Amino acid sequence: MPGPLDGIKIVDLTTVIAGPYATQTLGDMGADVLKIEPPGGDIMRAPGPARTPGMGAAFLNCNRNKRSIVLDMRSAEDLAHLRELIARADVFIHNMRMEAARRYGLDPETLLAQHPRLIYCAIVGFGQDGPYRDRPAYDDVIQAASGWAALAQRTGDAPAYAPTIVADKTTALFAVSAINAALYHRAVSGEGQAIEVPMFEAMVSFLAVEHLGGRSFEPALGASGYSRVLSRHRRPYRTADGFIAVMPYTATHWRALFQAAGREDWATEPALGESAARAAMIDTLYERLAECLSHRSSAEWLAILGRIDVPCSAVNTLDDLLDDPHLKATGFFETVEHPQEGRLVTTKPPIRFSRTPCAITKPAPSHPAKHETSPPT
């Protein structure tokens, strides 16, 4: 069955992660995505591991459901080919700096004047009406600029980056949401429009949900930051033989857990019954939780916590997930055949539509050296 974006044509001039992850998600939803690569290929082709040079794992995992061609933006002929492709597209997405887009005549003003139904999406580092608009931006820079890296200081550690490309991938999902909203508006009104998705503002918005905290009010009612998640005691807890994640949240959770640990004195504490009181003593509660869990094995605690319905989980490694019984039952990891790379393991699209399901119809395109430099008609 066709996906929800069946019939939508996307010209994808993005590279690295944010743009390619966005267009892969749109491709999973059924859009026809044509990836434009420079003569040397997308820069993310290089990082390994890889069976073949230029076909690294990260590239394979954010470029499925796309076709790929090579165009050299320095060539007048290739640039003209690109403009022809955009003329036939529903969506054009890029992550060039806007100065470069204007130099090539690929700015929103020029393209929307020529193609008023076009959805034009630019993923940029910083909003173009601010003083940072011309700064280069990569994930680590945005993690630092947005306040993400400094959150580690609030728990007593040095500033730290998340060990994943969180700013790129978060921005990608903002772009997917924006493009789908613009497509709906066009379906209703017939009008295309320009979309700007700045990484910096996207990440600040993402963090502000809980961490704006007391600074949400004018005058401020306290400091920024959400105290529960910034507690220095909030972390996977050590058991007698490993670690587990436990998340008691309600009064019922806390009382049941303390009773299971034989701490009736803590279970009957009046403060547990009031949300505000629990929040005020969250560091103490997490310290008590760590003490309780240290006396039994992980398996024992997971069985107990399951019986008393307290949210918990094993602390899985990435390798553990490949054998996770739930993910196996849902068929989440799928083996696909790549014409060049052979058998590959990938994740299925996590979103489920009852009538227009997502699907993997194409593996990531082979190295652009295998393609003609001129696009198909």
mmCIF file of C-alpha atoms in Angstrom:
data_model
loop_
_atom_site.group_PDB
_atom_site.id
_atom_site.type_symbol
_atom_site.label_atom_id
_atom_site.label_comp_id
_atom_site.label_asym_id
_atom_site.label_seq_id
_atom_site.Cartn_x
_atom_site.Cartn_y
_atom_site.Cartn_z
ATOM 1 C CA MET A 1 0.000 0.000 0.000
ATOM 2 C CA PRO A 2 1.262 3.526 -0.731
ATOM 3 C CA GLY A 3 2.513 5.674 2.141
ATOM 4 C CA PRO A 4 0.825 8.927 3.220
ATOM 5 C CA LEU A 5 3.198 11.031 1.083
ATOM 6 C CA ASP A 6 2.842 8.913 -2.051
ATOM 7 C CA GLY A 7 3.135 11.172 -5.120
ATOM 8 C CA ILE A 8 5.149 13.911 -3.358
ATOM 9 C CA LYS A 9 8.437 14.624 -5.137
ATOM 10 C CA ILE A 10 11.357 15.937 -3.090
ATOM 11 C CA VAL A 11 14.654 17.329 -4.347
ATOM 12 C CA ASP A 12 17.134 16.843 -1.516
ATOM 13 C CA LEU A 13 20.279 18.982 -1.544
ATOM 14 C CA THR A 14 21.235 18.211 2.055
ATOM 15 C CA THR A 15 24.273 16.531 3.537
ATOM 16 C CA VAL A 16 25.623 15.143 6.858
ATOM 17 C CA ILE A 17 22.721 14.122 9.184
ATOM 18 C CA ALA A 18 19.971 16.710 9.826
ATOM 19 C CA GLY A 19 18.727 17.040 6.260
ATOM 20 C CA PRO A 20 19.285 13.411 5.205
ATOM 21 C CA TYR A 21 17.509 12.071 8.309
ATOM 22 C CA ALA A 22 14.569 14.380 7.575
ATOM 23 C CA THR A 23 14.317 13.299 3.944
ATOM 24 C CA GLN A 24 14.726 9.627 4.871
ATOM 25 C CA THR A 25 11.743 9.989 7.195
ATOM 26 C CA LEU A 26 9.736 11.617 4.398
ATOM 27 C CA GLY A 27 10.854 8.830 2.076
ATOM 28 C CA ASP A 28 9.684 6.253 4.634
ATOM 29 C CA MET A 29 6.276 7.976 4.408
ATOM 30 C CA GLY A 30 6.189 7.361 0.668
ATOM 31 C CA ALA A 31 7.707 10.521 -0.820
ATOM 32 C CA ASP A 32 9.895 10.161 -3.918
ATOM 33 C CA VAL A 33 13.231 11.602 -2.741
ATOM 34 C CA LEU A 34 15.958 12.479 -5.223
ATOM 35 C CA LYS A 35 19.244 13.063 -3.412
ATOM 36 C CA ILE A 36 21.669 15.472 -5.100
ATOM 37 C CA GLU A 37 25.313 14.776 -4.274
ATOM 38 C CA PRO A 38 28.505 16.631 -5.220
ATOM 39 C CA PRO A 39 31.109 14.810 -7.302
ATOM 40 C CA GLY A 40 32.845 13.524 -4.159
ATOM 41 C CA GLY A 41 29.572 12.371 -2.605
ATOM 42 C CA ASP A 42 27.854 13.262 0.656
ATOM 43 C CA ILE A 43 30.489 13.847 3.351
ATOM 44 C CA MET A 44 28.770 11.252 5.569
ATOM 45 C CA ARG A 45 29.708 8.506 3.134
ATOM 46 C CA ALA A 46 33.236 8.503 4.561
ATOM 47 C CA PRO A 47 32.846 7.621 8.282
ATOM 48 C CA GLY A 48 33.030 3.872 8.903
ATOM 49 C CA PRO A 49 32.581 1.082 9.534
ATOM 50 C CA ALA A 50 32.062 0.184 5.892
ATOM 51 C CA ARG A 51 32.343 -2.822 3.587
ATOM 52 C CA THR A 52 32.979 -0.509 0.650
ATOM 53 C CA PRO A 53 34.613 2.943 0.704
ATOM 54 C CA GLY A 54 31.916 5.602 0.602
ATOM 55 C CA MET A 55 29.199 3.342 2.035
ATOM 56 C CA GLY A 56 29.615 3.864 5.778
ATOM 57 C CA ALA A 57 27.047 2.727 8.328
ATOM 58 C CA ALA A 58 25.854 6.229 9.265
ATOM 59 C CA PHE A 59 25.209 7.060 5.611
ATOM 60 C CA LEU A 60 23.311 3.803 5.086
ATOM 61 C CA ASN A 61 21.140 4.534 8.134
ATOM 62 C CA CYS A 62 19.925 7.974 7.080
ATOM 63 C CA ASN A 63 19.641 7.717 3.305
ATOM 64 C CA ARG A 64 17.321 4.818 2.535
ATOM 65 C CA ASN A 65 14.239 5.326 0.348
ATOM 66 C CA LYS A 66 16.105 7.730 -1.943
ATOM 67 C CA ARG A 67 17.533 7.849 -5.426
ATOM 68 C CA SER A 68 20.820 9.663 -5.903
ATOM 69 C CA ILE A 69 22.492 11.581 -8.712
ATOM 70 C CA VAL A 70 25.646 13.658 -8.954
ATOM 71 C CA LEU A 71 25.515 17.339 -9.868
ATOM 72 C CA ASP A 72 28.403 19.773 -9.706
ATOM 73 C CA MET A 73 27.072 23.123 -8.532
ATOM 74 C CA ARG A 74 30.054 24.840 -10.157
ATOM 75 C CA SER A 75 28.848 23.668 -13.572
ATOM 76 C CA ALA A 76 26.336 25.930 -15.302
ATOM 77 C CA GLU A 77 24.876 22.897 -17.066
ATOM 78 C CA ASP A 78 24.422 20.914 -13.848
ATOM 79 C CA LEU A 79 22.967 23.925 -12.058
ATOM 80 C CA ALA A 80 20.443 24.283 -14.865
ATOM 81 C CA HIS A 81 19.576 20.571 -14.486
ATOM 82 C CA LEU A 82 18.996 21.164 -10.771
ATOM 83 C CA ARG A 83 16.640 24.047 -11.469
ATOM 84 C CA GLU A 84 14.702 21.811 -13.890
ATOM 85 C CA LEU A 85 14.335 19.182 -11.171
ATOM 86 C CA ILE A 86 13.133 21.784 -8.674
ATOM 87 C CA ALA A 87 10.554 23.000 -11.204
ATOM 88 C CA ARG A 88 8.988 19.518 -11.187
ATOM 89 C CA ALA A 89 9.248 18.993 -7.419
ATOM 90 C CA ASP A 90 6.818 19.560 -4.580
ATOM 91 C CA VAL A 91 9.551 20.139 -2.001
ATOM 92 C CA PHE A 92 13.096 21.472 -2.244
ATOM 93 C CA ILE A 93 15.232 21.080 0.880
ATOM 94 C CA HIS A 94 18.836 22.130 1.459
ATOM 95 C CA ASN A 95 21.243 22.953 4.277
ATOM 96 C CA MET A 96 23.487 25.440 2.514
ATOM 97 C CA ARG A 97 24.207 28.779 4.082
ATOM 98 C CA MET A 98 21.775 31.271 2.591
ATOM 99 C CA GLU A 99 24.593 33.332 1.113
ATOM 100 C CA ALA A 100 25.572 30.323 -1.011
ATOM 101 C CA ALA A 101 21.931 29.627 -1.922
ATOM 102 C CA ARG A 102 21.574 33.186 -3.215
ATOM 103 C CA ARG A 103 24.811 32.909 -5.174
ATOM 104 C CA TYR A 104 23.410 29.897 -7.025
ATOM 105 C CA GLY A 105 19.976 31.466 -7.489
ATOM 106 C CA LEU A 106 18.474 28.905 -5.105
ATOM 107 C CA ASP A 107 17.166 31.354 -2.531
ATOM 108 C CA PRO A 108 13.476 31.243 -1.558
ATOM 109 C CA GLU A 109 12.603 34.577 -3.129
ATOM 110 C CA THR A 110 13.880 33.499 -6.548
ATOM 111 C CA LEU A 111 12.453 29.973 -6.536
ATOM 112 C CA LEU A 112 9.032 30.840 -5.089
ATOM 113 C CA ALA A 113 8.615 33.638 -7.623
ATOM 114 C CA GLN A 114 9.137 31.030 -10.351
ATOM 115 C CA HIS A 115 7.278 28.161 -8.640
ATOM 116 C CA PRO A 116 4.603 29.506 -6.275
ATOM 117 C CA ARG A 117 3.429 25.997 -5.251
ATOM 118 C CA LEU A 118 6.904 24.916 -4.144
ATOM 119 C CA ILE A 119 7.598 24.028 -0.501
ATOM 120 C CA TYR A 120 11.074 25.445 0.102
ATOM 121 C CA CYS A 121 12.823 24.216 3.264
ATOM 122 C CA ALA A 122 16.189 25.535 4.441
ATOM 123 C CA ILE A 123 17.871 23.884 7.425
ATOM 124 C CA VAL A 124 20.260 26.494 8.820
ATOM 125 C CA GLY A 125 22.452 26.767 11.882
ATOM 126 C CA PHE A 126 20.884 29.974 13.194
ATOM 127 C CA GLY A 127 17.787 32.000 12.350
ATOM 128 C CA GLN A 128 18.462 34.321 9.445
ATOM 129 C CA ASP A 129 17.078 37.445 11.143
ATOM 130 C CA GLY A 130 19.657 37.327 13.958
ATOM 131 C CA PRO A 131 23.330 38.266 14.272
ATOM 132 C CA TYR A 132 24.502 34.612 14.236
ATOM 133 C CA ARG A 133 22.969 33.943 10.810
ATOM 134 C CA ASP A 134 26.287 33.468 8.973
ATOM 135 C CA ARG A 135 27.986 31.282 11.574
ATOM 136 C CA PRO A 136 28.848 27.707 10.611
ATOM 137 C CA ALA A 137 27.057 25.122 12.732
ATOM 138 C CA TYR A 138 27.565 21.453 13.493
ATOM 139 C CA ASP A 139 25.992 19.287 16.147
ATOM 140 C CA ASP A 140 28.614 19.827 18.880
ATOM 141 C CA VAL A 141 28.497 23.595 18.359
ATOM 142 C CA ILE A 142 24.709 23.635 18.686
ATOM 143 C CA GLN A 143 24.758 21.385 21.771
ATOM 144 C CA ALA A 144 27.068 23.924 23.411
ATOM 145 C CA ALA A 145 25.273 27.044 22.171
ATOM 146 C CA SER A 146 21.778 25.807 23.103
ATOM 147 C CA GLY A 147 22.580 25.023 26.739
ATOM 148 C CA TRP A 148 22.542 21.239 26.295
ATOM 149 C CA ALA A 149 26.238 20.688 27.109
ATOM 150 C CA ALA A 150 26.076 22.905 30.206
ATOM 151 C CA LEU A 151 23.235 20.861 31.742
ATOM 152 C CA ALA A 152 25.844 18.344 32.892
ATOM 153 C CA GLN A 153 27.294 21.060 35.150
ATOM 154 C CA ARG A 154 23.985 21.242 36.993
ATOM 155 C CA THR A 155 24.540 17.672 38.196
ATOM 156 C CA GLY A 156 28.107 18.333 39.314
ATOM 157 C CA ASP A 157 29.938 17.213 36.188
ATOM 158 C CA ALA A 158 31.877 19.121 33.543
ATOM 159 C CA PRO A 159 29.989 20.316 30.447
ATOM 160 C CA ALA A 160 29.429 17.346 28.155
ATOM 161 C CA TYR A 161 28.048 16.525 24.730
ATOM 162 C CA ALA A 162 25.376 13.874 24.394
ATOM 163 C CA PRO A 163 26.977 10.730 22.925
ATOM 164 C CA THR A 164 24.652 10.957 19.935
ATOM 165 C CA ILE A 165 24.052 13.568 17.226
ATOM 166 C CA VAL A 166 21.077 14.955 19.110
ATOM 167 C CA ALA A 167 20.901 18.463 17.622
ATOM 168 C CA ASP A 168 20.985 17.213 14.031
ATOM 169 C CA LYS A 169 18.341 14.549 14.604
ATOM 170 C CA THR A 170 16.054 16.818 16.628
ATOM 171 C CA THR A 171 16.266 19.481 13.918
ATOM 172 C CA ALA A 172 15.453 16.825 11.307
ATOM 173 C CA LEU A 173 12.193 15.995 13.049
ATOM 174 C CA PHE A 174 11.261 19.689 13.249
ATOM 175 C CA ALA A 175 11.854 19.859 9.487
ATOM 176 C CA VAL A 176 9.650 16.810 8.819
ATOM 177 C CA SER A 177 6.837 18.345 10.869
ATOM 178 C CA ALA A 178 7.164 21.709 9.120
ATOM 179 C CA ILE A 179 7.216 20.230 5.610
ATOM 180 C CA ASN A 180 4.124 18.124 6.275
ATOM 181 C CA ALA A 181 2.308 21.161 7.691
ATOM 182 C CA ALA A 182 3.268 23.222 4.617
ATOM 183 C CA LEU A 183 2.046 20.441 2.311
ATOM 184 C CA TYR A 184 -1.304 20.473 4.119
ATOM 185 C CA HIS A 185 -1.538 24.265 3.760
ATOM 186 C CA ARG A 186 -0.805 23.954 0.055
ATOM 187 C CA ALA A 187 -3.477 21.270 -0.328
ATOM 188 C CA VAL A 188 -6.006 23.671 1.210
ATOM 189 C CA SER A 189 -4.857 26.965 -0.331
ATOM 190 C CA GLY A 190 -2.753 26.081 -3.380
ATOM 191 C CA GLU A 191 0.115 28.157 -1.972
ATOM 192 C CA GLY A 192 3.686 27.064 -1.502
ATOM 193 C CA GLN A 193 5.932 28.774 1.008
ATOM 194 C CA ALA A 194 9.435 29.036 2.454
ATOM 195 C CA ILE A 195 10.347 27.207 5.665
ATOM 196 C CA GLU A 196 13.389 28.012 7.780
ATOM 197 C CA VAL A 197 14.444 25.400 10.353
ATOM 198 C CA PRO A 198 17.341 26.769 12.464
ATOM 199 C CA MET A 199 19.233 24.198 14.549
ATOM 200 C CA PHE A 200 19.982 26.639 17.378
ATOM 201 C CA GLU A 201 16.398 27.760 17.892
ATOM 202 C CA ALA A 202 15.091 24.195 17.463
ATOM 203 C CA MET A 203 17.310 22.932 20.277
ATOM 204 C CA VAL A 204 16.557 25.863 22.585
ATOM 205 C CA SER A 205 12.839 25.202 22.041
ATOM 206 C CA PHE A 206 13.401 21.498 22.715
ATOM 207 C CA LEU A 207 15.172 22.180 26.020
ATOM 208 C CA ALA A 208 12.899 25.015 27.173
ATOM 209 C CA VAL A 209 9.872 22.708 27.583
ATOM 210 C CA GLU A 210 10.966 21.666 31.068
ATOM 211 C CA HIS A 211 14.201 23.563 31.656
ATOM 212 C CA LEU A 212 12.937 27.134 31.318
ATOM 213 C CA GLY A 213 11.587 26.422 34.783
ATOM 214 C CA GLY A 214 11.190 29.450 37.035
ATOM 215 C CA ARG A 215 12.345 31.734 34.245
ATOM 216 C CA SER A 216 9.035 30.989 32.503
ATOM 217 C CA PHE A 217 7.512 33.752 34.626
ATOM 218 C CA GLU A 218 8.028 37.511 34.692
ATOM 219 C CA PRO A 219 9.245 38.290 37.269
ATOM 220 C CA ALA A 220 11.048 34.954 37.632
ATOM 221 C CA LEU A 221 9.785 32.476 40.213
ATOM 222 C CA GLY A 222 13.174 30.819 40.466
ATOM 223 C CA ALA A 223 16.070 29.535 38.434
ATOM 224 C CA SER A 224 15.915 27.764 35.100
ATOM 225 C CA GLY A 225 16.062 23.979 35.083
ATOM 226 C CA TYR A 226 13.731 21.129 36.005
ATOM 227 C CA SER A 227 14.932 19.923 39.401
ATOM 228 C CA ARG A 228 13.869 16.278 39.085
ATOM 229 C CA VAL A 229 15.886 15.547 35.978
ATOM 230 C CA LEU A 230 18.820 17.641 37.219
ATOM 231 C CA SER A 231 19.119 15.716 40.486
ATOM 232 C CA ARG A 232 22.670 14.427 40.883
ATOM 233 C CA HIS A 233 21.162 11.136 42.098
ATOM 234 C CA ARG A 234 19.098 10.580 38.936
ATOM 235 C CA ARG A 235 20.888 7.878 37.019
ATOM 236 C CA PRO A 236 20.732 4.126 36.450
ATOM 237 C CA TYR A 237 20.967 2.552 39.899
ATOM 238 C CA ARG A 238 23.493 -0.037 41.008
ATOM 239 C CA THR A 239 22.084 -3.371 42.102
ATOM 240 C CA ALA A 240 23.984 -6.244 43.686
ATOM 241 C CA ASP A 241 25.192 -7.368 40.248
ATOM 242 C CA GLY A 242 24.671 -4.540 37.751
ATOM 243 C CA PHE A 243 22.443 -1.568 36.979
ATOM 244 C CA ILE A 244 18.745 -0.985 36.328
ATOM 245 C CA ALA A 245 16.558 2.016 35.525
ATOM 246 C CA VAL A 246 13.704 2.704 37.942
ATOM 247 C CA MET A 247 11.259 5.593 37.719
ATOM 248 C CA PRO A 248 8.850 5.813 40.668
ATOM 249 C CA TYR A 249 6.704 8.861 39.912
ATOM 250 C CA THR A 250 3.455 8.740 41.861
ATOM 251 C CA ALA A 251 2.861 8.327 45.586
ATOM 252 C CA THR A 252 1.626 4.793 44.858
ATOM 253 C CA HIS A 253 4.892 3.933 43.100
ATOM 254 C CA TRP A 254 7.087 5.217 45.915
ATOM 255 C CA ARG A 255 5.086 3.524 48.676
ATOM 256 C CA ALA A 256 4.981 0.183 46.868
ATOM 257 C CA LEU A 257 8.723 0.257 46.202
ATOM 258 C CA PHE A 258 9.694 1.176 49.752
ATOM 259 C CA GLN A 259 7.377 -1.524 51.118
ATOM 260 C CA ALA A 260 8.971 -4.078 48.769
ATOM 261 C CA ALA A 261 12.367 -3.018 50.124
ATOM 262 C CA GLY A 262 11.200 -3.479 53.718
ATOM 263 C CA ARG A 263 11.296 0.245 54.489
ATOM 264 C CA GLU A 264 7.833 0.771 55.946
ATOM 265 C CA ASP A 265 9.107 3.904 57.715
ATOM 266 C CA TRP A 266 9.824 5.546 54.366
ATOM 267 C CA ALA A 267 6.666 4.154 52.766
ATOM 268 C CA THR A 268 4.425 5.784 55.386
ATOM 269 C CA GLU A 269 6.092 9.213 55.308
ATOM 270 C CA PRO A 270 3.282 11.793 54.828
ATOM 271 C CA ALA A 271 5.297 13.843 52.306
ATOM 272 C CA LEU A 272 5.004 11.019 49.759
ATOM 273 C CA GLY A 273 1.311 11.820 49.330
ATOM 274 C CA GLU A 274 1.862 15.341 47.986
ATOM 275 C CA SER A 275 3.352 16.017 44.569
ATOM 276 C CA ALA A 276 4.930 19.324 45.635
ATOM 277 C CA ALA A 277 6.453 17.746 48.736
ATOM 278 C CA ARG A 278 7.902 14.869 46.719
ATOM 279 C CA ALA A 279 9.410 17.331 44.265
ATOM 280 C CA ALA A 280 11.021 19.283 47.124
ATOM 281 C CA MET A 281 12.704 16.152 48.507
ATOM 282 C CA ILE A 282 13.567 14.457 45.208
ATOM 283 C CA ASP A 283 17.290 14.238 45.981
ATOM 284 C CA THR A 284 16.512 12.459 49.252
ATOM 285 C CA LEU A 285 14.074 10.087 47.543
ATOM 286 C CA TYR A 286 16.581 9.167 44.866
ATOM 287 C CA GLU A 287 19.271 8.578 47.519
ATOM 288 C CA ARG A 288 16.897 6.239 49.342
ATOM 289 C CA LEU A 289 16.064 4.482 46.102
ATOM 290 C CA ALA A 290 19.764 3.846 45.434
ATOM 291 C CA GLU A 291 20.172 2.395 48.920
ATOM 292 C CA CYS A 292 17.179 0.062 48.508
ATOM 293 C CA LEU A 293 18.252 -1.319 45.143
ATOM 294 C CA SER A 294 21.823 -2.163 46.109
ATOM 295 C CA HIS A 295 20.881 -5.242 48.168
ATOM 296 C CA ARG A 296 19.334 -7.463 45.462
ATOM 297 C CA SER A 297 20.245 -8.522 41.929
ATOM 298 C CA SER A 298 18.967 -6.783 38.832
ATOM 299 C CA ALA A 299 16.805 -9.786 37.898
ATOM 300 C CA GLU A 300 15.227 -9.901 41.357
ATOM 301 C CA TRP A 301 14.409 -6.213 41.307
ATOM 302 C CA LEU A 302 13.009 -6.251 37.785
ATOM 303 C CA ALA A 303 10.695 -9.107 38.762
ATOM 304 C CA ILE A 304 9.577 -7.314 41.943
ATOM 305 C CA LEU A 305 9.077 -3.969 40.232
ATOM 306 C CA GLY A 306 7.097 -5.636 37.458
ATOM 307 C CA ARG A 307 4.746 -7.222 40.011
ATOM 308 C CA ILE A 308 4.117 -3.928 41.820
ATOM 309 C CA ASP A 309 3.811 -1.977 38.541
ATOM 310 C CA VAL A 310 6.662 0.477 39.117
ATOM 311 C CA PRO A 311 8.189 1.674 35.804
ATOM 312 C CA CYS A 312 11.592 0.040 35.283
ATOM 313 C CA SER A 313 13.923 -1.405 32.697
ATOM 314 C CA ALA A 314 17.149 -3.236 32.264
ATOM 315 C CA VAL A 315 19.994 -0.963 31.154
ATOM 316 C CA ASN A 316 20.375 -2.261 27.610
ATOM 317 C CA THR A 317 23.451 -1.857 25.496
ATOM 318 C CA LEU A 318 22.986 -1.066 21.821
ATOM 319 C CA ASP A 319 23.962 -4.663 21.060
ATOM 320 C CA ASP A 320 21.310 -5.943 23.494
ATOM 321 C CA LEU A 321 18.607 -4.245 21.425
ATOM 322 C CA LEU A 322 19.230 -6.557 18.478
ATOM 323 C CA ASP A 323 18.002 -9.444 20.651
ATOM 324 C CA ASP A 324 15.341 -7.555 22.610
ATOM 325 C CA PRO A 325 12.184 -9.718 22.747
ATOM 326 C CA HIS A 326 9.796 -6.793 22.197
ATOM 327 C CA LEU A 327 11.712 -5.483 19.180
ATOM 328 C CA LYS A 328 11.898 -9.017 17.802
ATOM 329 C CA ALA A 329 8.144 -9.476 18.232
ATOM 330 C CA THR A 330 7.392 -6.216 16.409
ATOM 331 C CA GLY A 331 9.936 -6.952 13.667
ATOM 332 C CA PHE A 332 11.614 -3.635 14.336
ATOM 333 C CA PHE A 333 15.009 -4.645 12.970
ATOM 334 C CA GLU A 334 14.722 -5.607 9.337
ATOM 335 C CA THR A 335 17.252 -7.278 7.069
ATOM 336 C CA VAL A 336 17.382 -5.806 3.571
ATOM 337 C CA GLU A 337 19.407 -6.645 0.480
ATOM 338 C CA HIS A 338 21.559 -3.855 -0.918
ATOM 339 C CA PRO A 339 22.619 -4.340 -4.560
ATOM 340 C CA GLN A 340 26.211 -3.377 -3.721
ATOM 341 C CA GLU A 341 26.584 -3.983 0.015
ATOM 342 C CA GLY A 342 24.712 -7.274 0.407
ATOM 343 C CA ARG A 343 22.674 -7.994 3.527
ATOM 344 C CA LEU A 344 22.152 -5.016 5.852
ATOM 345 C CA VAL A 345 20.327 -4.645 9.150
ATOM 346 C CA THR A 346 18.188 -1.527 9.500
ATOM 347 C CA THR A 347 15.362 -0.257 11.676
ATOM 348 C CA LYS A 348 11.811 -0.162 10.396
ATOM 349 C CA PRO A 349 10.064 3.239 10.401
ATOM 350 C CA PRO A 350 8.828 3.602 14.002
ATOM 351 C CA ILE A 351 5.592 5.409 13.048
ATOM 352 C CA ARG A 352 2.591 3.260 12.116
ATOM 353 C CA PHE A 353 -0.269 4.355 9.874
ATOM 354 C CA SER A 354 -3.320 2.083 9.693
ATOM 355 C CA ARG A 355 -4.214 2.928 6.066
ATOM 356 C CA THR A 356 -1.010 4.348 4.519
ATOM 357 C CA PRO A 357 1.866 2.414 6.069
ATOM 358 C CA CYS A 358 5.477 3.487 5.937
ATOM 359 C CA ALA A 359 7.801 1.070 4.155
ATOM 360 C CA ILE A 360 11.412 0.548 3.146
ATOM 361 C CA THR A 361 11.318 0.348 -0.630
ATOM 362 C CA LYS A 362 14.927 1.315 -1.478
ATOM 363 C CA PRO A 363 18.225 0.891 0.353
ATOM 364 C CA ALA A 364 20.602 3.855 0.558
ATOM 365 C CA PRO A 365 21.966 4.712 -2.903
ATOM 366 C CA SER A 366 25.345 3.367 -3.955
ATOM 367 C CA HIS A 367 28.360 5.624 -4.183
ATOM 368 C CA PRO A 368 27.720 8.503 -6.604
ATOM 369 C CA ALA A 369 30.645 7.417 -8.738
ATOM 370 C CA LYS A 370 28.275 4.709 -9.948
ATOM 371 C CA HIS A 371 25.771 7.299 -11.251
ATOM 372 C CA GLU A 372 25.640 9.482 -14.298
ATOM 373 C CA THR A 373 26.245 13.168 -13.716
ATOM 374 C CA SER A 374 23.053 14.126 -15.531
ATOM 375 C CA PRO A 375 19.666 13.513 -13.906
ATOM 376 C CA PRO A 376 17.154 11.205 -15.523
ATOM 377 C CA THR A 377 14.330 12.845 -17.435
#
